[in-house]
Tab-separated table of C-alpha atoms and ligand atoms in Angstrom:
chain	number	residue	atom	x	y	z
X	1	MET	CA	-18.165	20.549	-21.071
X	2	LEU	CA	-17.501	22.494	-17.857
X	3	LEU	CA	-19.823	22.169	-14.907
X	4	PRO	CA	-18.942	25.098	-12.651
X	5	ASP	CA	-20.339	23.633	-9.440
X	6	VAL	CA	-18.116	20.575	-9.296
X	7	SER	CA	-14.459	20.221	-8.308
X	8	ALA	CA	-11.672	20.515	-10.860
X	9	LEU	CA	-11.068	16.774	-10.564
X	10	ALA	CA	-14.741	15.918	-11.111
X	11	ASN	CA	-14.483	18.065	-14.229
X	12	VAL	CA	-11.509	16.046	-15.507
X	13	ILE	CA	-13.539	12.860	-14.981
X	14	PHE	CA	-16.680	14.337	-16.528
X	15	LYS	CA	-14.756	15.438	-19.606
X	16	GLU	CA	-13.122	12.058	-20.067
X	17	ILE	CA	-16.519	10.313	-19.841
X	18	ASP	CA	-18.059	12.883	-22.156
X	19	LYS	CA	-15.359	12.216	-24.736
X	20	ALA	CA	-14.770	8.475	-24.437
X	21	GLY	CA	-17.887	7.096	-22.735
X	22	PRO	CA	-18.147	5.374	-19.348
X	23	MET	CA	-14.801	4.548	-17.729
X	24	PRO	CA	-13.960	1.317	-15.890
X	25	PHE	CA	-13.859	1.898	-12.117
X	26	VAL	CA	-10.113	1.194	-12.145
X	27	ARG	CA	-9.597	4.354	-14.249
X	28	PHE	CA	-11.867	6.359	-11.947
X	29	MET	CA	-9.816	5.223	-8.934
X	30	GLU	CA	-6.568	6.104	-10.701
X	31	LEU	CA	-7.805	9.629	-11.362
X	32	ALA	CA	-9.406	10.029	-7.922
X	33	LEU	CA	-6.141	9.150	-6.161
X	34	TYR	CA	-3.384	10.144	-8.565
X	35	CYS	CA	-4.563	12.687	-11.138
X	36	PRO	CA	-1.600	15.117	-11.279
X	37	ASP	CA	-2.173	18.106	-8.947
X	38	LEU	CA	-5.788	17.089	-8.161
X	39	GLY	CA	-5.882	13.467	-6.939
X	40	PHE	CA	-6.310	12.541	-3.272
X	41	TYR	CA	-2.626	11.625	-2.840
X	42	GLU	CA	-1.379	14.554	-4.895
X	43	ARG	CA	-2.850	17.556	-3.167
X	44	PHE	CA	-1.595	17.667	0.419
X	45	PRO	CA	0.877	15.715	2.511
X	46	HIS	CA	-1.396	15.654	5.584
X	47	ARG	CA	-3.845	13.042	4.324
X	48	ILE	CA	-2.588	10.565	6.909
X	49	GLY	CA	-2.774	10.994	10.676
X	50	ARG	CA	-4.974	12.923	13.069
X	51	ARG	CA	-5.476	15.921	10.755
X	52	GLY	CA	-6.081	13.682	7.766
X	53	ASP	CA	-8.493	11.006	6.613
X	54	PHE	CA	-7.031	7.802	8.008
X	55	TYR	CA	-4.272	6.469	10.235
X	56	THR	CA	-1.497	4.092	9.304
X	57	SER	CA	0.880	2.299	11.661
X	58	VAL	CA	3.287	5.171	10.965
X	59	SER	CA	0.837	7.669	12.463
X	60	VAL	CA	0.780	5.686	15.719
X	61	GLY	CA	4.262	7.103	16.478
X	62	PRO	CA	7.920	6.486	15.705
X	63	LEU	CA	8.007	2.950	17.111
X	64	LEU	CA	7.237	1.141	13.836
X	65	GLY	CA	10.104	2.990	12.125
X	66	ARG	CA	12.488	2.201	14.983
X	67	MET	CA	11.579	-1.473	14.970
X	68	LEU	CA	11.949	-1.714	11.217
X	69	ALA	CA	15.281	0.105	11.388
X	70	PHE	CA	16.557	-2.351	13.987
X	71	ARG	CA	15.318	-5.328	11.907
X	72	PHE	CA	16.881	-3.853	8.777
X	73	SER	CA	20.181	-3.274	10.591
X	74	ARG	CA	20.431	-7.005	11.162
X	75	TRP	CA	19.648	-7.819	7.524
X	76	LEU	CA	22.121	-5.184	6.376
X	77	GLY	CA	24.705	-6.805	8.647
X	78	GLU	CA	24.162	-10.092	6.764
X	79	LEU	CA	24.512	-8.320	3.434
X	80	GLU	CA	27.669	-6.545	4.567
X	81	SER	CA	29.270	-9.728	5.789
X	82	ALA	CA	28.661	-11.203	2.330
X	83	GLY	CA	30.546	-8.176	0.891
X	84	GLY	CA	29.571	-5.536	-1.659
X	85	ARG	CA	27.345	-2.493	-1.615
X	86	TRP	CA	23.659	-2.397	-0.643
X	87	GLN	CA	20.696	-0.044	-0.694
X	88	LEU	CA	17.639	0.499	1.480
X	89	VAL	CA	14.646	1.373	-0.713
X	90	GLU	CA	11.270	2.601	0.500
X	91	ALA	CA	8.208	2.749	-1.761
X	92	GLY	CA	4.994	4.606	-0.966
X	93	ALA	CA	6.776	7.034	1.358
X	94	HIS	CA	4.019	9.667	1.086
X	95	ASP	CA	5.118	12.552	3.364
X	96	GLY	CA	8.417	10.904	4.367
X	97	GLN	CA	7.519	10.271	8.010
X	98	LEU	CA	8.511	6.594	8.037
X	99	ALA	CA	11.806	7.484	6.364
X	100	VAL	CA	12.449	10.049	9.112
X	101	ASP	CA	11.688	7.510	11.861
X	102	ILE	CA	13.993	4.921	10.296
X	103	LEU	CA	16.833	7.330	9.551
X	104	THR	CA	16.631	8.822	13.043
X	105	TRP	CA	17.109	5.408	14.630
X	106	PHE	CA	20.099	4.635	12.408
X	107	LYS	CA	21.683	8.029	13.048
X	108	GLU	CA	21.291	7.813	16.802
X	109	HIS	CA	21.878	4.118	17.409
X	110	ALA	CA	23.828	2.658	14.497
X	111	PRO	CA	25.968	5.593	13.331
X	112	ALA	CA	28.497	3.488	11.442
X	113	THR	CA	25.717	1.970	9.314
X	114	PHE	CA	24.054	5.388	9.005
X	115	ASP	CA	27.246	6.781	7.454
X	116	ARG	CA	27.122	4.078	4.770
X	117	LEU	CA	23.351	4.160	4.338
X	118	ASP	CA	22.167	4.558	0.754
X	119	TYR	CA	18.466	5.398	1.348
X	120	LEU	CA	16.385	5.495	-1.811
X	121	ILE	CA	12.740	6.434	-2.203
X	122	LEU	CA	10.863	4.979	-5.151
X	123	GLU	CA	8.365	7.744	-5.894
X	124	PRO	CA	6.560	8.248	-9.198
X	125	SER	CA	5.111	11.626	-8.213
X	126	GLY	CA	7.217	14.797	-8.376
X	127	ARG	CA	4.797	16.474	-5.973
X	128	ARG	CA	5.186	13.811	-3.284
X	129	GLU	CA	8.934	13.746	-3.842
X	130	SER	CA	9.038	17.467	-2.997
X	131	TRP	CA	7.195	16.839	0.312
X	132	GLN	CA	9.610	14.034	1.173
X	133	ARG	CA	12.670	16.089	0.259
X	134	ALA	CA	11.420	18.976	2.401
X	135	LYS	CA	10.727	16.756	5.413
X	136	LEU	CA	14.012	14.870	5.262
X	137	GLY	CA	15.898	18.095	4.493
X	138	GLU	CA	14.473	19.874	7.572
X	139	LEU	CA	16.096	17.195	9.711
X	140	GLY	CA	19.351	17.232	7.788
X	141	PHE	CA	18.787	13.828	6.190
X	142	GLY	CA	19.803	13.060	2.635
X	143	GLY	CA	18.405	10.413	0.349
X	144	ARG	CA	18.101	9.551	-3.300
X	145	TRP	CA	14.886	9.552	-5.303
X	146	ILE	CA	13.989	7.266	-8.151
X	147	ARG	CA	10.907	7.607	-10.309
X	148	SER	CA	10.215	4.235	-11.849
X	149	TRP	CA	11.414	0.737	-12.412
X	150	SER	CA	13.575	1.955	-15.279
X	151	ASP	CA	15.775	3.457	-12.522
X	152	LEU	CA	15.887	0.024	-10.868
X	153	PRO	CA	16.316	-2.380	-13.787
X	154	ALA	CA	16.369	-6.157	-13.339
X	155	GLY	CA	19.093	-7.336	-10.989
X	156	SER	CA	20.281	-3.825	-10.074
X	157	LEU	CA	19.222	-3.838	-6.421
X	158	ARG	CA	21.041	-5.511	-3.586
X	159	GLY	CA	19.526	-4.647	-0.247
X	160	ILE	CA	16.038	-4.177	1.148
X	161	LEU	CA	12.969	-2.929	-0.715
X	162	PHE	CA	10.054	-2.276	1.622
X	163	SER	CA	6.688	-0.547	1.829
X	164	ASN	CA	3.950	0.116	4.344
X	165	GLU	CA	0.404	0.410	3.040
X	166	LEU	CA	1.435	0.831	-0.567
X	167	LEU	CA	-0.352	-1.912	-2.456
X	168	ASP	CA	-3.795	-1.301	-0.936
X	169	ALA	CA	-3.646	2.121	-2.589
X	170	PHE	CA	-3.256	0.723	-6.129
X	171	PRO	CA	-6.232	1.166	-8.474
X	172	ALA	CA	-8.501	-1.889	-8.467
X	173	ARG	CA	-10.674	-3.407	-11.156
X	174	ARG	CA	-14.157	-4.013	-9.774
X	175	TYR	CA	-16.234	-6.818	-11.193
X	176	GLY	CA	-19.909	-7.504	-10.488
X	177	TRP	CA	-22.150	-10.524	-10.944
X	178	ASP	CA	-25.021	-10.328	-13.386
X	179	ALA	CA	-27.475	-12.749	-11.775
X	180	GLN	CA	-29.737	-12.892	-14.796
X	181	ALA	CA	-27.050	-13.558	-17.403
X	182	ARG	CA	-25.009	-15.539	-14.832
X	183	LYS	CA	-21.769	-13.900	-15.814
X	184	TRP	CA	-19.446	-11.159	-14.637
X	185	PHE	CA	-19.583	-7.572	-15.777
X	186	GLU	CA	-17.110	-4.828	-14.924
X	187	TYR	CA	-18.243	-1.921	-12.804
X	188	GLY	CA	-17.894	1.292	-14.739
X	189	VAL	CA	-18.543	4.940	-13.967
X	190	ASP	CA	-20.879	7.010	-16.090
X	191	LEU	CA	-22.360	10.482	-15.937
X	192	ARG	CA	-26.098	11.032	-15.613
X	193	LYS	CA	-27.741	14.396	-14.973
X	194	GLY	CA	-24.451	15.828	-13.747
X	195	GLN	CA	-23.868	12.928	-11.303
X	196	LEU	CA	-21.335	10.110	-11.390
X	197	VAL	CA	-23.216	6.815	-11.382
X	198	TRP	CA	-22.328	3.136	-11.576
X	199	CYS	CA	-22.833	1.316	-14.850
X	200	ARG	CA	-22.164	-2.161	-16.183
X	201	LEU	CA	-19.429	-2.698	-18.788
X	202	PRO	CA	-18.163	-5.828	-20.507
X	203	PRO	CA	-15.354	-7.169	-18.298
X	204	THR	CA	-11.783	-6.320	-19.220
X	205	VAL	CA	-9.688	-9.411	-18.841
X	206	ASP	CA	-6.226	-8.193	-18.114
X	207	GLY	CA	-4.176	-11.360	-18.512
X	208	GLU	CA	-2.224	-10.647	-15.341
X	209	ALA	CA	-4.785	-11.883	-12.794
X	210	GLY	CA	-7.018	-9.045	-13.800
X	211	SER	CA	-9.949	-11.292	-14.366
X	212	PRO	CA	-12.916	-12.220	-12.202
X	213	PRO	CA	-12.938	-15.597	-10.438
X	214	GLU	CA	-14.508	-18.727	-11.865
X	215	VAL	CA	-17.947	-19.294	-10.358
X	216	PRO	CA	-18.747	-22.992	-9.843
X	217	GLY	CA	-22.023	-24.062	-11.463
X	218	PRO	CA	-24.073	-24.585	-8.264
X	219	ILE	CA	-23.028	-21.166	-6.905
X	220	GLN	CA	-24.001	-19.321	-10.074
X	221	SER	CA	-27.691	-19.297	-9.199
X	222	MET	CA	-26.980	-18.259	-5.602
X	223	LEU	CA	-24.784	-15.201	-6.140
X	224	PRO	CA	-26.865	-12.055	-5.716
X	225	ASP	CA	-27.053	-9.561	-8.555
X	226	GLY	CA	-24.287	-6.964	-8.305
X	227	PHE	CA	-22.104	-9.121	-5.989
X	228	ALA	CA	-18.716	-7.419	-6.249
X	229	VAL	CA	-15.126	-8.628	-6.255
X	230	GLU	CA	-11.989	-6.761	-7.131
X	231	SER	CA	-8.683	-7.542	-8.704
X	232	VAL	CA	-5.541	-5.427	-8.571
X	233	PRO	CA	-3.341	-6.498	-11.464
X	234	GLU	CA	-1.070	-3.513	-10.826
X	235	ALA	CA	-0.081	-4.933	-7.417
X	236	ARG	CA	1.059	-8.180	-9.018
X	237	ARG	CA	2.932	-6.338	-11.720
X	238	TRP	CA	4.618	-4.140	-9.092
X	239	TRP	CA	5.665	-7.145	-7.031
X	240	ARG	CA	7.066	-8.915	-10.107
X	241	GLN	CA	9.110	-5.861	-11.007
X	242	ALA	CA	10.347	-5.531	-7.436
X	243	ALA	CA	11.338	-9.205	-7.394
X	244	ALA	CA	13.132	-8.783	-10.715
X	245	ALA	CA	15.023	-5.720	-9.467
X	246	LEU	CA	16.398	-7.607	-6.463
X	247	SER	CA	19.656	-9.416	-7.121
X	248	GLY	CA	20.080	-10.157	-3.421
X	249	GLY	CA	18.378	-9.128	-0.199
X	250	TYR	CA	14.817	-8.716	0.997
X	251	LEU	CA	11.465	-7.620	-0.356
X	252	MET	CA	8.957	-6.727	2.323
X	253	THR	CA	5.512	-5.210	2.519
X	254	ILE	CA	3.106	-4.470	5.345
X	255	ASP	CA	-0.542	-3.983	4.520
X	256	TYR	CA	-4.013	-5.177	5.294
X	257	GLY	CA	-5.485	-8.001	3.345
X	258	PHE	CA	-5.913	-11.730	3.075
X	259	ASP	CA	-3.453	-14.583	3.430
X	260	ARG	CA	-5.541	-16.245	0.796
X	261	ALA	CA	-8.409	-14.190	-0.571
X	262	ALA	CA	-11.659	-16.123	-0.576
X	263	ALA	CA	-12.575	-15.799	-4.226
X	264	LEU	CA	-16.247	-15.338	-3.378
X	265	ASP	CA	-16.753	-14.181	0.195
X	266	PRO	CA	-20.440	-14.162	1.178
X	267	THR	CA	-19.648	-11.823	4.078
X	268	ARG	CA	-18.431	-9.153	1.630
X	269	PRO	CA	-21.049	-8.846	-1.095
X	270	GLN	CA	-19.636	-5.417	-1.968
X	271	GLY	CA	-16.018	-6.655	-2.081
X	272	THR	CA	-13.287	-4.938	-0.068
X	273	LEU	CA	-13.119	-1.549	-1.766
X	274	ARG	CA	-13.766	1.210	0.757
X	275	ALA	CA	-13.640	4.985	0.969
X	276	TYR	CA	-12.197	6.873	3.948
X	277	ARG	CA	-12.691	10.490	4.788
X	278	GLN	CA	-11.950	12.264	8.053
X	279	HIS	CA	-11.540	8.901	9.777
X	280	ARG	CA	-14.911	7.596	8.696
X	281	MET	CA	-15.413	4.628	6.433
X	282	LEU	CA	-17.880	5.530	3.698
X	283	SER	CA	-19.674	3.277	1.282
X	284	ASP	CA	-20.091	5.680	-1.654
X	285	LEU	CA	-16.919	5.091	-3.648
X	286	LEU	CA	-17.878	7.642	-6.304
X	287	ALA	CA	-18.591	10.570	-3.978
X	288	ASP	CA	-16.345	13.644	-4.101
X	289	PRO	CA	-13.448	12.256	-6.156
X	290	GLY	CA	-10.126	13.446	-4.778
X	291	GLU	CA	-11.584	14.172	-1.357
X	292	GLN	CA	-11.685	10.625	-0.007
X	293	ASP	CA	-9.210	7.768	0.057
X	294	LEU	CA	-10.080	4.620	-1.867
X	295	THR	CA	-8.522	1.342	-0.888
X	296	ALA	CA	-8.847	-2.410	-1.468
X	297	HIS	CA	-7.495	-5.387	0.503
X	298	VAL	CA	-4.217	-6.893	-0.636
X	299	ASP	CA	-4.182	-10.499	-1.817
X	300	PHE	CA	-0.967	-11.655	-0.135
X	301	ALA	CA	-1.177	-15.200	-1.496
X	302	ALA	CA	-1.109	-13.781	-5.010
X	303	LEU	CA	1.965	-11.655	-4.205
X	304	ARG	CA	3.665	-14.600	-2.595
X	305	GLU	CA	3.129	-16.698	-5.724
X	306	VAL	CA	4.380	-13.925	-7.985
X	307	GLY	CA	7.543	-13.539	-5.885
X	308	GLU	CA	8.184	-17.278	-5.793
X	309	ALA	CA	7.586	-17.599	-9.528
X	310	SER	CA	10.212	-14.852	-9.935
X	311	GLY	CA	12.778	-16.854	-7.958
X	312	LEU	CA	12.330	-15.346	-4.472
X	313	ARG	CA	11.862	-17.469	-1.381
X	314	THR	CA	9.311	-16.653	1.264
X	315	GLU	CA	10.681	-15.938	4.709
X	316	THR	CA	7.351	-15.218	6.319
X	317	LEU	CA	3.758	-14.155	5.894
X	318	VAL	CA	2.425	-13.334	9.351
X	319	THR	CA	0.295	-10.787	11.117
X	320	GLN	CA	1.888	-7.475	12.020
X	321	GLY	CA	1.340	-8.406	15.665
X	322	ARG	CA	3.409	-11.582	15.364
X	323	PHE	CA	6.075	-9.945	13.268
X	324	LEU	CA	6.596	-7.031	15.658
X	325	THR	CA	6.488	-9.281	18.706
X	326	GLY	CA	9.324	-11.268	17.093
X	327	VAL	CA	11.291	-8.049	16.505
X	328	MET	CA	10.655	-7.038	20.112
X	329	GLU	CA	12.098	-10.346	21.320
X	330	GLN	CA	15.253	-9.616	19.342
X	331	VAL	CA	15.365	-6.066	20.713
X	332	VAL	CA	15.414	-7.545	24.207
X	333	ARG	CA	17.782	-10.414	23.401
X	334	PHE	CA	20.374	-8.198	21.677
X	335	HIS	CA	19.914	-5.226	24.039
X	336	ALA	CA	19.123	-3.046	21.025
X	337	PRO	CA	19.569	0.643	21.760
X	338	GLY	CA	16.853	3.246	21.238
X	339	PHE	CA	13.924	1.409	22.786
X	340	ASP	CA	12.388	2.513	26.026
X	341	TRP	CA	9.403	1.138	27.879
X	342	SER	CA	7.821	4.483	28.657
X	343	ARG	CA	4.058	4.744	28.787
X	344	ALA	CA	4.048	6.249	25.246
X	345	ALA	CA	6.142	3.381	23.862
X	346	ARG	CA	3.986	0.764	25.572
X	347	SER	CA	0.858	2.322	24.177
X	348	GLN	CA	2.370	2.280	20.650
X	349	ILE	CA	3.348	-1.383	21.038
X	350	GLN	CA	-0.147	-2.235	22.106
X	351	THR	CA	-1.764	-0.386	19.200
X	352	LEU	CA	0.594	-1.941	16.657
X	353	THR	CA	0.411	-5.517	17.956
X	354	HIS	CA	-2.896	-6.089	19.755
X	355	PRO	CA	-5.201	-8.292	17.643
X	356	GLU	CA	-8.094	-5.926	18.190
X	357	HIS	CA	-6.089	-2.879	17.160
X	358	LEU	CA	-3.691	-3.161	14.214
X	359	GLY	CA	-2.011	-6.445	15.154
X	360	ASP	CA	-4.240	-8.835	13.197
X	361	ARG	CA	-5.554	-6.491	10.572
X	362	PHE	CA	-2.134	-5.969	9.019
X	363	LYS	CA	0.056	-8.670	7.522
X	364	VAL	CA	3.755	-8.735	6.753
X	365	LEU	CA	5.139	-10.529	3.722
X	366	ILE	CA	8.904	-10.964	3.515
X	367	GLN	CA	10.621	-12.688	0.634
X	368	PHE	CA	14.315	-12.905	-0.084
X	369	GLY	CA	16.539	-13.237	-3.084
X	370	ALA	CA	19.705	-15.025	-4.001
X	371	GLY	CA	22.362	-15.586	-1.387
X	372	MET	CA	20.192	-14.920	1.654
X	373	ALA	CA	19.164	-18.482	2.562
M	1	SAM	C1	-1.706	4.651	2.154
M	1	SAM	S1	-0.375	5.692	1.748
M	1	SAM	C2	0.858	5.061	2.869
M	1	SAM	C3	1.906	6.057	3.238
M	1	SAM	C4	2.965	5.610	4.226
M	1	SAM	N1	3.749	4.494	3.701
M	1	SAM	C5	2.383	5.259	5.576
M	1	SAM	O1	2.360	4.067	5.886
M	1	SAM	O2	1.950	6.146	6.302
M	1	SAM	C6	0.133	5.053	0.174
M	1	SAM	C7	1.158	5.906	-0.530
M	1	SAM	O3	1.678	5.178	-1.665
M	1	SAM	C8	1.783	6.086	-2.754
M	1	SAM	N2	1.858	5.336	-4.022
M	1	SAM	C9	0.858	4.912	-4.801
M	1	SAM	N3	1.325	4.251	-5.887
M	1	SAM	C10	2.671	4.242	-5.779
M	1	SAM	C11	3.716	3.686	-6.551
M	1	SAM	N4	3.489	3.011	-7.679
M	1	SAM	N5	4.986	3.844	-6.123
M	1	SAM	C12	5.249	4.523	-4.981
M	1	SAM	N6	4.292	5.086	-4.201
M	1	SAM	C13	3.019	4.948	-4.589
M	1	SAM	C14	0.543	6.939	-2.565
M	1	SAM	O4	0.632	8.120	-3.283
M	1	SAM	C15	0.602	7.195	-1.069
M	1	SAM	O5	1.472	8.265	-0.798
């Protein structure tokens, strides 16, 4: 079946539904964001920033990268003093801008470490890897690319594995409450009269936290029909694999989400899944697949538990504002080079740390592995 008036990606989705029946939303989101050549994150590098669909802390300017680089330099110092080799691994690097900001700080202000730096990018997509290679190459930076966890098997990594806004971009399962039957269904996507529409499917229970929450008896009659929650089993799996890869060093992620997700939040009857396009938040998650970003809040408490169950210890789970203020204090205390207090820098600090800008919305989870107590 080919419907000529829809996008190539909509056609891929239509065909899959035509062949196999309605798809769970999690599959729709996977295709919408990552379908090779056609998905939102596959087509152009400039999805993020002023010309794109949404901002991240990286688009605010180079300050986040500089502050991370300075923080990393201190962790790398600890690793070096314990002896042996180490790596710095970024995941979710998209167009490579954060890598450029970090590498630039090291090159200009910690050249001895820069010379020993083994910077790896964990990137499953060949397309995105080519954008990153081009951007780093233009500035004369090297790097190494790895595709999957098989390139980072258990215990093979000593160093720092970090990401900014990675896990909120993982495909989410979306469950809904059937008020009449008083049980969960799974939101699916079907095709009716040439349009993608929501449908109700039996819930997939994924074993790895991919199941809807228990609803206490008295609440069951109060939950409105269609009340939505989501679960991102892939984020837990990713964190477990990251924890397993780390033989020593730090695992860190910055993202927006909950310290402890309220299982049933009455203020969010539609859950936390959102669409973004040209800097506007949109409620129609099924509209124009591949043309809008889809994202769900990260459940940090779940990640924390996964890391701890895998043997990591938690250094901190704080807001981005508190984390960066702490880094700033160290910048001042240790007279770190490469930081100025120009108007542009002050404005970036304010945007990154102020509670009403990005300071409270984003959280930082840092866990560490053996030998870093
Ligand atoms: C919201 S963007 C963030 C980009 C960048 N870190 C920033 O902060 O501006 C998320 C990126 O993670 C990528 N991504 C998704 N799944 C991934 C995975 N399993 N491993 C590495 N990157 C992934 C997406 O393609 C996208 O480029």
